[in-house]
Short mmCIF file of C-alpha atoms and ligand atoms in Angstrom, two decimals:
data_model
loop_
_atom_site.label_atom_id
_atom_site.label_comp_id
_atom_site.label_asym_id
_atom_site.label_seq_id
_atom_site.Cartn_x
_atom_site.Cartn_y
_atom_site.Cartn_z
CA UNK D 1481 27.59 -8.50 12.80
CA UNK D 1482 23.80 -8.40 12.55
CA UNK D 1483 23.87 -11.20 9.97
CA UNK D 1484 25.98 -13.40 12.27
CA UNK D 1485 23.69 -12.59 15.17
CA UNK D 1486 20.61 -13.25 13.06
CA UNK D 1487 22.02 -16.55 11.81
CA UNK D 1488 22.92 -17.58 15.35
CA UNK D 1489 19.51 -16.54 16.58
CA UNK D 1490 17.89 -18.37 13.70
CA UNK D 1491 19.85 -21.54 14.47
CA UNK D 1492 19.09 -21.30 18.19
CA UNK D 1493 15.46 -20.66 17.36
CA UNK D 1494 15.32 -23.67 15.10
CA UNK D 1495 16.98 -25.88 17.67
CA UNK D 1496 14.91 -24.70 20.60
CA UNK D 1497 12.13 -27.14 21.46
CA UNK D 1498 9.87 -24.12 22.03
CA UNK D 1499 10.13 -23.28 18.33
CA UNK D 1500 7.80 -26.11 17.40
CA UNK D 1501 5.02 -24.19 19.17
CA UNK D 1502 5.56 -20.96 17.18
CA UNK D 1503 3.83 -18.60 17.57
CA UNK D 1504 3.68 -18.67 21.35
CA UNK D 1505 2.68 -15.02 21.85
CA UNK D 1506 1.05 -12.13 19.99
CA UNK D 1507 2.59 -11.03 16.67
CA UNK D 1508 2.94 -7.35 15.73
CA UNK D 1509 2.06 -6.42 12.15
CA UNK D 1510 3.24 -2.91 11.27
CA UNK D 1511 1.11 -0.78 8.93
CA UNK D 1512 3.35 2.05 7.64
CA UNK D 1513 0.42 4.50 7.43
CA UNK D 1514 -2.19 5.97 9.80
CA UNK D 1515 -5.12 3.96 11.10
CA UNK D 1516 -8.29 4.13 9.03
CA UNK D 1517 -6.64 4.21 5.61
CA UNK D 1518 -6.52 1.57 2.83
CA UNK D 1519 -3.38 -0.19 4.04
CA UNK D 1520 -4.83 -0.36 7.55
CA UNK D 1521 -8.12 -1.73 6.20
CA UNK D 1522 -6.44 -4.51 4.22
CA UNK D 1523 -4.14 -5.38 7.12
CA UNK D 1524 -6.85 -5.62 9.78
CA UNK D 1525 -8.99 -7.89 7.57
CA UNK D 1526 -6.09 -10.24 6.76
CA UNK D 1527 -4.54 -10.14 10.27
CA UNK D 1528 -7.82 -11.05 11.94
CA UNK D 1529 -8.16 -14.14 9.77
CA UNK D 1530 -4.47 -15.12 10.01
CA UNK D 1531 -4.61 -14.93 13.81
CA UNK D 1532 -7.38 -17.55 13.84
CA UNK D 1533 -5.13 -19.91 11.87
CA UNK D 1534 -2.05 -19.17 14.00
CA UNK D 1535 -3.85 -19.31 17.34
CA UNK D 1536 -2.25 -16.06 18.45
CA UNK D 1537 -3.40 -12.45 18.22
CA UNK D 1538 -1.89 -10.26 15.52
CA UNK D 1539 -1.63 -6.71 16.88
CA UNK D 1540 -1.70 -4.00 14.19
CA UNK D 1541 0.75 -1.16 14.87
CA UNK D 1542 0.32 1.97 12.74
CA UNK D 1543 3.71 3.59 12.15
CA UNK D 1544 3.03 6.42 9.67
CA UNK D 1545 5.32 8.99 8.13
CA UNK D 1546 7.66 9.57 5.17
CA UNK D 1547 5.40 7.75 2.72
CA UNK D 1548 5.63 4.43 4.54
CA UNK D 1549 9.42 4.33 4.88
CA UNK D 1550 9.41 4.95 8.65
CA UNK D 1551 7.27 1.87 9.26
CA UNK D 1552 9.35 -0.22 6.88
CA UNK D 1553 12.52 0.91 8.65
CA UNK D 1554 11.02 -0.07 12.02
CA UNK D 1555 10.49 -3.64 10.81
CA UNK D 1556 13.86 -3.87 9.07
CA UNK D 1557 15.50 -3.24 12.46
CA UNK D 1558 13.23 -5.54 14.49
CA UNK D 1559 14.37 -8.87 15.92
CA UNK D 1560 14.08 -11.56 13.19
CA UNK D 1561 12.12 -13.86 15.51
CA UNK D 1562 8.82 -14.14 13.67
CA UNK D 1563 6.99 -11.72 15.97
CA UNK D 1564 7.28 -8.52 13.91
CA UNK D 1565 5.86 -8.25 10.39
CA UNK D 1566 5.19 -5.50 7.85
CA UNK D 1567 2.25 -5.22 5.47
CA UNK D 1568 3.19 -2.71 2.78
CA UNK D 1569 2.37 -2.00 -0.83
CA UNK D 1570 3.91 -0.72 -4.08
CA UNK D 1571 5.58 2.02 -2.05
CA UNK D 1572 8.13 -0.58 -0.95
CA UNK D 1573 9.37 -0.54 -4.56
CA UNK D 1574 8.96 3.15 -5.48
CA UNK D 1575 10.64 4.40 -2.28
CA UNK D 1576 13.81 2.60 -3.34
CA UNK D 1577 14.23 5.26 -6.05
CA UNK D 1578 12.35 8.17 -4.46
CA UNK D 1579 14.51 8.30 -1.30
CA UNK D 1580 18.22 9.07 -1.63
CA UNK D 1581 18.73 7.78 1.96
CA UNK D 1582 16.66 4.90 3.39
CA UNK D 1583 17.18 3.33 6.85
CA UNK D 1584 17.12 -0.08 5.15
CA UNK D 1585 18.04 -1.82 1.91
CA UNK D 1586 14.84 -2.62 0.00
CA UNK D 1587 16.07 -5.91 -1.48
CA UNK D 1588 18.29 -7.05 1.42
CA UNK D 1589 16.66 -6.10 4.73
CA UNK D 1590 13.55 -8.28 4.53
CA UNK D 1591 12.37 -11.85 4.22
CA UNK D 1592 9.12 -12.54 2.38
CA UNK D 1593 5.80 -14.06 3.46
CA UNK D 1594 3.69 -13.47 0.34
CA UNK D 1595 1.62 -11.16 -1.85
CA UNK D 1596 -1.83 -10.22 -0.54
CA UNK D 1597 -3.91 -8.23 -3.02
CA UNK D 1598 -3.73 -5.72 -5.89
CA UNK D 1599 -6.01 -2.72 -5.17
CA UNK D 1600 -7.33 -0.34 -7.84
CA UNK D 1601 -7.28 3.43 -7.37
CA UNK D 1602 -9.87 6.09 -8.04
CA UNK D 1603 -9.49 9.84 -8.58
CA UNK D 1604 -11.80 11.50 -6.03
CA UNK D 1605 -12.63 15.03 -4.92
CA UNK D 1606 -14.29 17.07 -2.25
CA UNK D 1607 -18.03 17.48 -2.84
CA UNK D 1608 -17.34 21.24 -2.80
CA UNK D 1609 -14.79 21.02 -5.63
CA UNK D 1610 -16.22 22.53 -8.85
CA UNK D 1611 -15.38 19.97 -11.61
CA UNK D 1612 -17.91 17.18 -12.12
CA UNK D 1613 -15.99 14.87 -14.43
CA UNK D 1614 -12.40 13.98 -15.32
CA UNK D 1615 -12.21 16.26 -18.36
CA UNK D 1616 -13.59 19.12 -16.26
CA UNK D 1617 -11.02 18.31 -13.54
CA UNK D 1618 -8.12 18.44 -16.02
CA UNK D 1619 -9.31 21.73 -17.55
CA UNK D 1620 -9.94 23.28 -14.10
CA UNK D 1621 -6.61 22.13 -12.67
CA UNK D 1622 -4.67 23.52 -15.66
CA UNK D 1623 -6.45 26.88 -15.35
CA UNK D 1624 -6.07 27.07 -11.54
CA UNK D 1625 -2.83 25.15 -10.94
CA UNK D 1626 -1.61 27.60 -8.27
CA UNK D 1627 -4.65 27.20 -6.03
CA UNK D 1628 -5.72 23.57 -6.46
CA UNK D 1629 -4.51 21.22 -3.67
CA UNK D 1630 -3.80 17.48 -4.03
CA UNK D 1631 -3.69 15.22 -0.95
CA UNK D 1632 -1.35 12.27 -0.54
CA UNK D 1633 0.22 10.11 2.19
CA UNK D 1634 3.76 11.36 1.60
CA UNK D 1635 6.46 10.70 -0.99
CA UNK D 1636 6.43 6.94 -1.56
CA UNK D 1637 2.72 6.48 -0.91
CA UNK D 1638 0.41 5.02 -3.55
CA UNK D 1639 -1.50 8.30 -3.47
CA UNK D 1640 1.80 10.07 -4.20
CA UNK D 1641 2.60 7.71 -7.10
CA UNK D 1642 -0.84 8.15 -8.68
CA UNK D 1643 -0.61 11.93 -8.24
CA UNK D 1644 2.86 11.99 -9.80
CA UNK D 1645 1.57 10.00 -12.81
CA UNK D 1646 -1.50 12.27 -13.11
CA UNK D 1647 0.55 15.50 -12.96
CA UNK D 1648 2.98 14.08 -15.54
CA UNK D 1649 0.07 13.01 -17.79
CA UNK D 1650 -1.45 16.51 -17.79
CA UNK D 1651 1.95 18.22 -17.63
CA UNK D 1652 0.84 20.34 -14.65
CA UNK D 1653 2.61 20.32 -11.26
CA UNK D 1654 0.31 20.90 -8.29
CA UNK D 1655 0.54 21.85 -4.62
CA UNK D 1656 0.43 18.62 -2.61
CA UNK D 1657 -0.74 18.30 1.00
CA UNK D 1658 0.99 15.31 2.68
CA UNK D 1659 -0.69 13.27 5.43
CA UNK D 1660 0.47 10.23 7.43
CA UNK D 1661 -2.17 8.21 5.61
CA UNK D 1662 -5.14 8.71 3.30
CA UNK D 1663 -7.47 7.96 6.18
CA UNK D 1664 -6.95 11.47 7.62
CA UNK D 1665 -6.64 12.88 4.09
CA UNK D 1666 -10.11 11.56 3.25
CA UNK D 1667 -11.55 13.35 6.29
CA UNK D 1668 -10.16 16.66 5.01
CA UNK D 1669 -11.37 15.87 1.49
CA UNK D 1670 -14.92 15.34 2.72
CA UNK D 1671 -14.67 18.59 4.65
CA UNK D 1672 -13.33 20.51 1.67
CA UNK D 1673 -9.98 21.39 3.32
CA UNK D 1674 -8.22 19.78 0.35
CA UNK D 1675 -9.48 19.55 -3.24
CA UNK D 1676 -8.76 16.09 -4.70
CA UNK D 1677 -6.61 12.98 -4.50
CA UNK D 1678 -6.07 9.56 -6.03
CA UNK D 1679 -6.66 6.86 -3.45
CA UNK D 1680 -7.33 3.16 -3.24
CA UNK D 1681 -10.85 1.78 -3.53
CA UNK D 1682 -10.35 0.08 -0.15
CA UNK D 1683 -10.57 3.55 1.40
CA UNK D 1684 -13.02 5.37 -0.84
CA UNK D 1685 -15.70 2.96 -2.11
CA UNK D 1686 -18.16 3.50 0.72
CA UNK D 1687 -17.77 7.32 0.73
CA UNK D 1688 -18.32 7.38 -3.05
CA UNK D 1689 -21.50 5.29 -2.71
CA UNK D 1690 -22.71 7.55 0.09
CA UNK D 1691 -21.90 10.59 -2.13
CA UNK D 1692 -19.63 12.06 0.55
CA UNK D 1693 -16.97 12.52 -2.16
CA UNK D 1694 -17.00 12.79 -5.96
CA UNK D 1695 -15.43 10.03 -8.08
CA UNK D 1696 -14.04 10.99 -11.49
CA UNK D 1697 -12.40 7.80 -12.76
CA UNK D 1698 -10.76 4.54 -11.76
CA UNK D 1699 -7.15 3.66 -12.64
CA UNK D 1700 -8.22 0.33 -14.13
CA UNK D 1701 -8.46 -1.03 -17.67
CA UNK D 1702 -12.06 -2.15 -17.03
CA UNK D 1703 -14.82 -0.51 -14.93
CA UNK D 1704 -15.18 -1.83 -11.37
CA UNK D 1705 -18.30 -3.75 -10.31
CA UNK D 1706 -17.90 -2.18 -6.85
CA UNK D 1707 -18.15 1.32 -8.37
CA UNK D 1708 -20.99 1.21 -10.91
CA UNK D 1709 -21.23 4.39 -12.98
CA UNK D 1710 -17.61 5.44 -12.36
CA UNK D 1711 -15.74 5.38 -15.69
CA UNK D 1712 -12.16 4.25 -16.12
CA UNK D 1713 -9.62 7.03 -16.76
CA UNK D 1714 -9.37 5.74 -20.34
CA UNK D 1715 -13.13 6.03 -20.85
CA UNK D 1716 -13.09 9.50 -19.26
CA UNK D 1717 -10.43 10.88 -21.57
CA UNK D 1718 -7.08 9.97 -19.98
CA UNK D 1719 -5.87 6.92 -21.97
CA UNK D 1720 -3.36 4.41 -20.58
CA UNK D 1721 -3.74 5.77 -17.04
CA UNK D 1722 -3.75 2.52 -15.09
CA UNK D 1723 -2.03 1.73 -11.80
CA UNK D 1724 -2.66 -1.14 -9.37
CA UNK D 1725 -1.47 -1.11 -5.74
CA UNK D 1726 -0.09 -4.54 -4.93
CA UNK D 1727 0.49 -5.41 -1.24
CA UNK D 1728 2.82 -7.90 0.44
CA UNK D 1729 3.78 -9.12 3.91
CA UNK D 1730 7.45 -8.96 4.95
CA UNK D 1731 9.56 -9.98 7.97
CA UNK D 1732 13.00 -8.80 9.08
CA UNK D 1733 15.87 -10.53 7.28
CA UNK D 1734 16.96 -13.63 9.19
CA UNK D 1735 13.50 -14.71 10.34
CA UNK D 1736 13.64 -18.53 10.68
CA UNK D 1737 12.14 -20.35 7.71
CA UNK D 1738 9.74 -22.53 9.73
CA UNK D 1739 8.20 -19.32 11.12
CA UNK D 1740 7.91 -17.89 7.60
CA UNK D 1741 6.36 -21.16 6.38
CA UNK D 1742 3.69 -21.02 9.09
CA UNK D 1743 2.98 -17.37 8.28
CA UNK D 1744 2.67 -18.08 4.54
CA UNK D 1745 0.28 -20.98 5.24
CA UNK D 1746 -1.83 -18.74 7.50
CA UNK D 1747 -1.84 -15.99 4.85
CA UNK D 1748 -3.03 -18.40 2.15
CA UNK D 1749 -5.81 -19.63 4.45
CA UNK D 1750 -6.83 -16.04 5.24
CA UNK D 1751 -7.02 -15.11 1.56
CA UNK D 1752 -9.51 -17.96 1.07
CA UNK D 1753 -11.58 -16.92 4.11
CA UNK D 1754 -15.09 -16.18 2.73
CA UNK D 1755 -15.32 -13.08 4.94
CA UNK D 1756 -12.04 -11.68 3.61
CA UNK D 1757 -13.05 -12.48 0.02
CA UNK D 1758 -16.45 -10.80 0.46
CA UNK D 1759 -15.05 -7.71 2.21
CA UNK D 1760 -12.33 -7.33 -0.44
CA UNK D 1761 -14.95 -7.61 -3.20
CA UNK D 1762 -17.13 -4.93 -1.57
CA UNK D 1763 -14.08 -2.65 -1.59
CA UNK D 1764 -13.18 -3.25 -5.24
CA UNK D 1765 -10.41 -5.82 -4.90
CA UNK D 1766 -9.69 -9.54 -4.78
CA UNK D 1767 -7.13 -11.64 -2.84
CA UNK D 1768 -4.21 -13.06 -4.82
CA UNK D 1769 -4.06 -16.79 -5.59
CA UNK D 1770 -2.15 -19.28 -3.42
CA UNK D 1771 0.65 -19.32 -6.00
CA UNK D 1772 1.08 -15.56 -5.52
CA UNK D 1773 0.73 -15.69 -1.72
CA UNK D 1774 4.28 -17.09 -1.50
CA UNK D 1775 7.72 -15.71 -0.62
CA UNK D 1776 9.04 -16.35 -4.14
CA UNK D 1777 6.16 -14.47 -5.80
CA UNK D 1778 6.57 -11.46 -3.50
CA UNK D 1779 10.36 -11.37 -3.95
CA UNK D 1780 9.95 -11.56 -7.75
CA UNK D 1781 7.29 -8.81 -7.74
CA UNK D 1782 9.35 -6.48 -5.57
CA UNK D 1783 12.47 -6.86 -7.74
CA UNK D 1784 10.45 -6.31 -10.95
CA UNK D 1785 8.67 -3.24 -9.56
CA UNK D 1786 11.86 -1.58 -8.25
CA UNK D 1787 13.27 -1.88 -11.77
CA UNK D 1788 10.01 -0.83 -13.46
CA UNK D 1789 9.42 2.39 -11.50
CA UNK D 1790 13.04 3.62 -11.35
CA UNK D 1791 13.06 5.21 -14.85
CA UNK D 1792 9.49 6.53 -14.46
CA UNK D 1793 10.37 8.29 -11.20
CA UNK D 1794 13.69 9.56 -12.55
CA UNK D 1795 11.85 10.98 -15.56
CA UNK D 1796 9.26 12.68 -13.31
CA UNK D 1797 12.13 14.08 -11.26
CA UNK D 1798 10.48 13.72 -7.85
CA UNK D 1799 12.87 12.70 -5.08
CA UNK D 1800 12.99 12.93 -1.28
CA UNK D 1801 16.13 13.61 0.73
C1 MLT J 301 -0.98 5.39 0.34
O1 MLT J 301 -0.03 4.83 -0.13
O2 MLT J 301 -1.56 6.37 -0.13
C2 MLT J 301 -1.46 4.71 1.53
O3 MLT J 301 -1.98 3.48 1.15
C3 MLT J 301 -2.38 5.48 2.30
C4 MLT J 301 -2.80 4.72 3.50
O4 MLT J 301 -2.79 3.48 3.50
O5 MLT J 301 -3.16 5.41 4.44
#
C-alpha cells in the first residue's frame, strides 16, 4: 500500500507545478546520534553548505538511541517528499546483521543521495587511565578485564564496531557503557567516568591536541597528518587493525528523482566548499569525490558493506534483540 501511495505521491509531486521550485521550505536532516558527536559534526558542516546551494535551511534533528537504528527508522517511515533526510554511517550496514528485528529494511526502505566522507578512528582514553601506549593498554585490559569500562554509542555504532574488533583482536570481552552518541561519551571519558573508547577523529582530534584525552593509536594504514605523534595500530603493535567510517545521505524510499537529483548536486557542491574541505582536514578526514557523492556509489557501498560485515559480526557473536 505504501509503495502505491509513494508512487502516486511521487507522480503527483512530479506533475505539480510547485515541484519545479523544490525545495520550497526547510528540510530536516536526521542525525541518528546525540548532538555534539562525530556524526553530528559531519552533518552540520555539510548541511550548512548544502542549504546555501538549495536556498532553504536544513534543520538537523538528533534522534539517538539503539546504535543509530531509531533515527534510521524515523526516516524510513517519513513522507518521501524530499523534506526528510538521514545522514548515517557504516552502522547502516552493520545494524542489518546486528539487529534481529529492525523497523526498516536496510536495502529496501531508502533512496540514495550520495556518499559523504570516510572518517578514521582513534583509540582514546581518560587522562586518568593508567596505560600510556597501546601495548600497555592491551596488557592492562587483559589483566583487569572485569573492571575496565569501554564506552560506545550503542550496538550498531562505529564505536561499537571498533570495540568489537578490538575485543576480538585481543580475545578479551569487556564491560561496555552505551551512550546515545560519543559526544556525551567523550564528556565522561574526559571526566574519568569511563576508561577508554574507539571514536572517530571528527570527535576527538581537538581533545587529543589539547591533551584532554590520551590517544593510543589510529585505525588507519598510515599515520594521520591531523594527529602528529599518534601511531597507527599497526605501528603500535596491533597489525591489520584498520577500520574507516564511511558516511552517506539517504531519503525515504519513493522520494521523487528530481528532488534526489537536486540534493545530490547540492551535496557535491558542499563537498567542494573550501570551508568544508578545510574543516574536514582539521578533523582528520576528506570529502569523497564527485563520482562517489552519487546515489549509485552509495547504493553499491551499502550493499558491499552489508555483505562484508555479516560474517565478521556472526563470528564475533554480538547481536541485539
Ligand atoms: C558512533 O557510531 O559511534 C557514532 O558516530 C557516535 C556519534 O556520532 O555520536
